[in-house]
Tab-separated table of C-alpha atoms in Angstrom:
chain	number	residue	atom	x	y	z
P	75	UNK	CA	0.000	0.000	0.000
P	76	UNK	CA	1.235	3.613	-1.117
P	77	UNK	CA	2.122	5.577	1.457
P	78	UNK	CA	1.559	9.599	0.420
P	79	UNK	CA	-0.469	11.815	2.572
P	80	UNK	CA	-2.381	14.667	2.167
P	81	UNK	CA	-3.355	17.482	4.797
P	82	UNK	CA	-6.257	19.121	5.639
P	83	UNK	CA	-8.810	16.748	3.967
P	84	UNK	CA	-11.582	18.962	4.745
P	85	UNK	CA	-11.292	22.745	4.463
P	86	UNK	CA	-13.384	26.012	4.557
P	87	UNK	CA	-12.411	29.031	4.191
P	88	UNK	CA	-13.323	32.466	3.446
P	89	UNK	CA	-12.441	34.465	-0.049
P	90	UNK	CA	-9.359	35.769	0.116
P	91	UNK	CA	-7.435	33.843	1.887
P	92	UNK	CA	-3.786	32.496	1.776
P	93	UNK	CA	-3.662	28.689	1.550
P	94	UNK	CA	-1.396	26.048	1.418
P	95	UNK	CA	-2.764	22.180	0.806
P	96	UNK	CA	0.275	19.416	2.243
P	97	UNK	CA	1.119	16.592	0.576
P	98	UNK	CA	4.135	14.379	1.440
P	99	UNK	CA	4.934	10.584	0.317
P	100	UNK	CA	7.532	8.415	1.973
P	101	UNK	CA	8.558	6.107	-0.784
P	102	UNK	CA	11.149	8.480	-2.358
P	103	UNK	CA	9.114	8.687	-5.844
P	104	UNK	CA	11.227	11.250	-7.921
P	105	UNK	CA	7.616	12.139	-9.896
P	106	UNK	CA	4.753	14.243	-7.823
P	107	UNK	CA	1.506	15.754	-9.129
P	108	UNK	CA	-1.288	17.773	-8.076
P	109	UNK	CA	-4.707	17.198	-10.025
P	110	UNK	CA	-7.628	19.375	-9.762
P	111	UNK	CA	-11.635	17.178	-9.825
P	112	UNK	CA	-14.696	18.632	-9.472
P	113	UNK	CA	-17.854	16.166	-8.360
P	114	UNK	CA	-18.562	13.639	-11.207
P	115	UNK	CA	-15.953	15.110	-13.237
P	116	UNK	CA	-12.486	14.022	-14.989
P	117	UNK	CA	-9.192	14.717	-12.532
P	118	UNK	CA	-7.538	17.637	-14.892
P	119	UNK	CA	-3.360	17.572	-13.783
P	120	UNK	CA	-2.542	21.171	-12.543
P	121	UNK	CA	1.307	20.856	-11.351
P	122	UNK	CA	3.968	18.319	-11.478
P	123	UNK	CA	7.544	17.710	-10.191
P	124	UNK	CA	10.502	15.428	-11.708
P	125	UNK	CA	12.300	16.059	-8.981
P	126	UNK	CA	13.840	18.600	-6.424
P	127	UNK	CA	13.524	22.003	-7.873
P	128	UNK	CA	12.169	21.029	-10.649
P	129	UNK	CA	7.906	22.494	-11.002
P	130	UNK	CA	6.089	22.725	-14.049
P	131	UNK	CA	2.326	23.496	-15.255
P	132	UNK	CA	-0.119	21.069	-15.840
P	133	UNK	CA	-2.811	21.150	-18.774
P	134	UNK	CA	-5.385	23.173	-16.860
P	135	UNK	CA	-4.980	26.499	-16.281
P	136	UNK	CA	-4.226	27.461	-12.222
P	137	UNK	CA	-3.687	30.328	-10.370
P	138	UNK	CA	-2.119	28.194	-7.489
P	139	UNK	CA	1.700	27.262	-6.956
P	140	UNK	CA	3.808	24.546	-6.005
P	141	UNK	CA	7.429	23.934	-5.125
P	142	UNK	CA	9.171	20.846	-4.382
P	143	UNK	CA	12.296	21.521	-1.694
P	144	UNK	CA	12.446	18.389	-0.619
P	145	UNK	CA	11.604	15.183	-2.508
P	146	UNK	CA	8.854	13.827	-0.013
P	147	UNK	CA	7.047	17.156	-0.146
P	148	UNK	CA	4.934	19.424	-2.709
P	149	UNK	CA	2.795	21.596	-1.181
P	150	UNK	CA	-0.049	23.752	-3.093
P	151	UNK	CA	-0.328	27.261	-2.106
P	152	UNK	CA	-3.342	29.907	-3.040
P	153	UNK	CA	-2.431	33.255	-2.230
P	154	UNK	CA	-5.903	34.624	-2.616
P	155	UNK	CA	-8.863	31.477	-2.232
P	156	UNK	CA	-11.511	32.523	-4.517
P	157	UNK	CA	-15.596	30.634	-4.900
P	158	UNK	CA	-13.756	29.266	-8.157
P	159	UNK	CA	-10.716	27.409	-6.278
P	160	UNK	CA	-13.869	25.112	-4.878
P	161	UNK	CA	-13.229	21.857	-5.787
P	162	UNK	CA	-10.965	18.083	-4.925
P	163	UNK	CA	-7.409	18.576	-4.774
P	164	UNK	CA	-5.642	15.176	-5.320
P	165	UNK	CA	-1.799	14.854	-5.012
P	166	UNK	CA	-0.302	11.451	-6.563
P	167	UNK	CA	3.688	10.440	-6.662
P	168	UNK	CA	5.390	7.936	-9.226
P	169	UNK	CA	8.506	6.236	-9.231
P	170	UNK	CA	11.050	7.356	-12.310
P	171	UNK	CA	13.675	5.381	-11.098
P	172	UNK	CA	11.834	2.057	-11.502
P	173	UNK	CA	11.540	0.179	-14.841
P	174	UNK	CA	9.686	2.272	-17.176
P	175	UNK	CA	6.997	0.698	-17.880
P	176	UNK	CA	5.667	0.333	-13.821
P	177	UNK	CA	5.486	3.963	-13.432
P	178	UNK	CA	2.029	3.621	-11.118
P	179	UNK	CA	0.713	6.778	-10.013
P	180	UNK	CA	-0.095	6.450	-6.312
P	181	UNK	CA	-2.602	8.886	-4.441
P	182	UNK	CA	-3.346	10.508	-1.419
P	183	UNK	CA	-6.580	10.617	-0.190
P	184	UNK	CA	-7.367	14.172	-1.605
P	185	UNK	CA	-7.993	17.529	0.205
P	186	UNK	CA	-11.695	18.814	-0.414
P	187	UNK	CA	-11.413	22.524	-0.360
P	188	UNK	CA	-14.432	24.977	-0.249
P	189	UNK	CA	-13.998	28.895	-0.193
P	190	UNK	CA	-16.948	30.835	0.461
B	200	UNK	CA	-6.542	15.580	-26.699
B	201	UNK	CA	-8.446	12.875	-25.311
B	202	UNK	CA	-6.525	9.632	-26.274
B	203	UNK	CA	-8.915	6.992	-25.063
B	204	UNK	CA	-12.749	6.712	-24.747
B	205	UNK	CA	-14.902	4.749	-22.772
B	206	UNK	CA	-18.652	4.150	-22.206
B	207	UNK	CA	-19.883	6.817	-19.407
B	208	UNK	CA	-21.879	3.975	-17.468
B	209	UNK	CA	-22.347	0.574	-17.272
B	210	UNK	CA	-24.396	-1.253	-14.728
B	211	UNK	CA	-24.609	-5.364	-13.718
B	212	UNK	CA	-25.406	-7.853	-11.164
B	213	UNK	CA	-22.947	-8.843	-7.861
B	214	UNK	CA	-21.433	-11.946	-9.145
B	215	UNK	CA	-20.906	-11.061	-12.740
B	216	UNK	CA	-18.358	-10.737	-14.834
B	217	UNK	CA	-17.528	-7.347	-16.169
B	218	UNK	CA	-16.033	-6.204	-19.574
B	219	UNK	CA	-15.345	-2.759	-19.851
B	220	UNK	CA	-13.585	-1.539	-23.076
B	221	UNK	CA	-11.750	1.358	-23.651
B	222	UNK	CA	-10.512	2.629	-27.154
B	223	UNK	CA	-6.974	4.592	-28.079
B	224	UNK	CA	-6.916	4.877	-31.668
B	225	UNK	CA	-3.609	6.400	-31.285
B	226	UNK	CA	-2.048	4.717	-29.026
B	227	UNK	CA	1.848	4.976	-29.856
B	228	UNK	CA	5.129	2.769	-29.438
B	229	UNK	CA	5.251	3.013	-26.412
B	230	UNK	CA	2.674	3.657	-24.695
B	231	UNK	CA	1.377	1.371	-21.695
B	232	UNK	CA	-2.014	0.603	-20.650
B	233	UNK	CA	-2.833	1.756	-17.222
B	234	UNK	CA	-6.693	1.209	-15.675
B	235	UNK	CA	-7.486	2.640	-12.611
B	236	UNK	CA	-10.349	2.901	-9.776
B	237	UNK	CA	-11.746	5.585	-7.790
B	238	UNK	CA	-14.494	5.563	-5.033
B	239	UNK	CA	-16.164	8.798	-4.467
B	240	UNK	CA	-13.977	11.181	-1.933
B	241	UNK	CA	-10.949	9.021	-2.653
B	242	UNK	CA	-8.021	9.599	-4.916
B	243	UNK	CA	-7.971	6.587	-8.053
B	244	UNK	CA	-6.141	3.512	-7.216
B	245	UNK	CA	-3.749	1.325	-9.876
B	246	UNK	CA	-5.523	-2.067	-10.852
B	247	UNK	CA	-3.327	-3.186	-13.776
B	248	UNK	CA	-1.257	-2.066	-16.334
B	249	UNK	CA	-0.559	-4.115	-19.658
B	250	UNK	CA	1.644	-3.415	-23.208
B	251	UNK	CA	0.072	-6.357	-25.167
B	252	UNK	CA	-1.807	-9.583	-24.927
B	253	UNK	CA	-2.987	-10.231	-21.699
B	254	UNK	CA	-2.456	-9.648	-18.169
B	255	UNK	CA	-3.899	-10.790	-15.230
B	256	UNK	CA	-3.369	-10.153	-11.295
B	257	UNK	CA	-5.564	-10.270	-7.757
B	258	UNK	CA	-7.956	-8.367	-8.856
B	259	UNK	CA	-8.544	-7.826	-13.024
B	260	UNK	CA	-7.593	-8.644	-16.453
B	261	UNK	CA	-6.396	-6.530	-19.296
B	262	UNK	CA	-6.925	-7.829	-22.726
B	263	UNK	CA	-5.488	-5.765	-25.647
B	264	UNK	CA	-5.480	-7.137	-29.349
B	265	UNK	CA	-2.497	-7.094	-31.448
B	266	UNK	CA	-3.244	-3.799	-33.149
B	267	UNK	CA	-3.497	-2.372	-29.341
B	268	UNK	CA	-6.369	0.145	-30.423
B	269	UNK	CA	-8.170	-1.136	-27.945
B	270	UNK	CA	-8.146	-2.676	-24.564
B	271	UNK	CA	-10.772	-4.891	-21.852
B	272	UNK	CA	-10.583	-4.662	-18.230
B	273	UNK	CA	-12.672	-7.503	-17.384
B	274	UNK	CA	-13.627	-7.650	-13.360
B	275	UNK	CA	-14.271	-11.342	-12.462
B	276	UNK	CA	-17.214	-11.928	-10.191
B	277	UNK	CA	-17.575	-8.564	-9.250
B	278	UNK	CA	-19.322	-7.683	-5.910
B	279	UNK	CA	-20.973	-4.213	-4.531
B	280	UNK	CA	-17.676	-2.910	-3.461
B	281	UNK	CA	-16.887	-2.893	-7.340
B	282	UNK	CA	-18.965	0.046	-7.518
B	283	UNK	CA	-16.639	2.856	-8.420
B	284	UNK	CA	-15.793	4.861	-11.968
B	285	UNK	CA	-13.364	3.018	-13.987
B	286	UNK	CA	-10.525	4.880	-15.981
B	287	UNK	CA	-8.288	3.732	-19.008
B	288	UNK	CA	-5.038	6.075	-19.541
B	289	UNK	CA	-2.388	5.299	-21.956
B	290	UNK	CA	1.252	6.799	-21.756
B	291	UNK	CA	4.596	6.720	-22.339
B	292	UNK	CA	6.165	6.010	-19.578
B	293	UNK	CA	10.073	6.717	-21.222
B	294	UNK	CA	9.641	10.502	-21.510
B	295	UNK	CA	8.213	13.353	-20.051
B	296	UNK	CA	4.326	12.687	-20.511
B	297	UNK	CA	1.339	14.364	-18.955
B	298	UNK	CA	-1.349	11.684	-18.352
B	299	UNK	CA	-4.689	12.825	-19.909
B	300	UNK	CA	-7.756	11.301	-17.584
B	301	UNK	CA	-10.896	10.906	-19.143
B	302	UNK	CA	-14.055	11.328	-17.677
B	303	UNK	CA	-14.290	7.323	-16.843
B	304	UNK	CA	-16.713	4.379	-17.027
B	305	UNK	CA	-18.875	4.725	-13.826
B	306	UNK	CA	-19.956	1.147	-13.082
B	307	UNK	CA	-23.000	0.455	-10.729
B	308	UNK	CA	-23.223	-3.228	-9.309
B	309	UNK	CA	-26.800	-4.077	-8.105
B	310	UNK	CA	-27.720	-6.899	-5.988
């Protein structure tokens, strides 16, 4: 069983708020992500890491940020939480280093944010 | 971009077996099969993950053809807990790839 974690899994907050969403994994996978999924609706990949220092932008469109200092941890930040941010945040690591072809995402159990 | 599609729903008894198919026209090279589950609130889990021919583990089967345009999870037996939406990715694993998800097959098991 994976082991990758994600804090808060419930939160509420009011517009215009500074967030930051946790996730950390303790199998030393080089690959992290961050995906974005409303109710009912296809996960849509919003960050992802290689690596230490490495961050880029995922196929939807976010105003959040990541950064990956260490490799067990890539936290999500919102500067300003807006009614739009509202949705599932799910963070997933994969190992690089492995053969190729096992490269199994593995997720946490997702962060359900709501801004009001 | 979507590079597979699947049926939206599907619905069967507990005990059944279940064939869900999932089509990537385009499916390069080298890209691997990947399925995946997901219960409401939860992040998806891995179920299996095939190149060509057939796989099988604990819990599912993968079934591609030789042209690999297509591919069939097939859940043996399935029970309530099977309940869950069903998602078929493709990828290439050897370079820098972004995984596109698909909306999934939401499957329903009634008793």
């Amino acid at each position: 069983e994976a082991d990758i974690y994600q804090t808060p899994r419930y939160l509420v907050i009011g517009t215009g708020k500074k967030i930051t969403l946790e996730c950390s994994q303790t199998m030393g996978h080089d690959k992290m992500y961050w995906y974005q999924q409303d109710p009912g609706m296809e996960l849509h990949l919003i960050h992802y890491s290689y690596g230490v220092n490495s961050t880029e932008k995922g196929d939807l469109s976010s105003e959040s940020t990541v950064s990956r200092i260490r490799t067990e941890h890539f936290p999500l930040t919102l500067e300003s939480a807006r009614p739009s941010h509202t949705s599932q945040y799910l963070c997933a690591s994969s190992d690089s280093g492995a053969a190729a072809s096992t490269d199994t995402q593995y997720f946490g159990p997702g962060t359900r944010l709501t801004v009001l | 971009l979507a590079k597979t599609t699947q049926p939206i729903s599907m619905d069967s008894y507990e005990g059944q077996e279940v064939n869900i198919t999932c089509s990537h026209n385009n499916i390069a090279t080298n890209d691997y099969i990947t399925w995946y589950q997901q219960f409401p609130s939860q992040g998806p889990r891995f179920i299996i993950q095939g190149y060509k021919t057939k796989v099988t583990n604990e819990v599912a089967s993968l079934f591609i053809p030789a042209d690999r345009k297509s591919s069939t999870l097939s859940l043996p037996r399935v029970s309530l807990s099977d309940t869950a939406v069903y998602y078929c990715l493709v990828g290439d694993m050897d370079s820098n790839y972004q995984l596109i998800w698909g909306a999934g097959t939401k499957l329903i098991i009634k008793p």
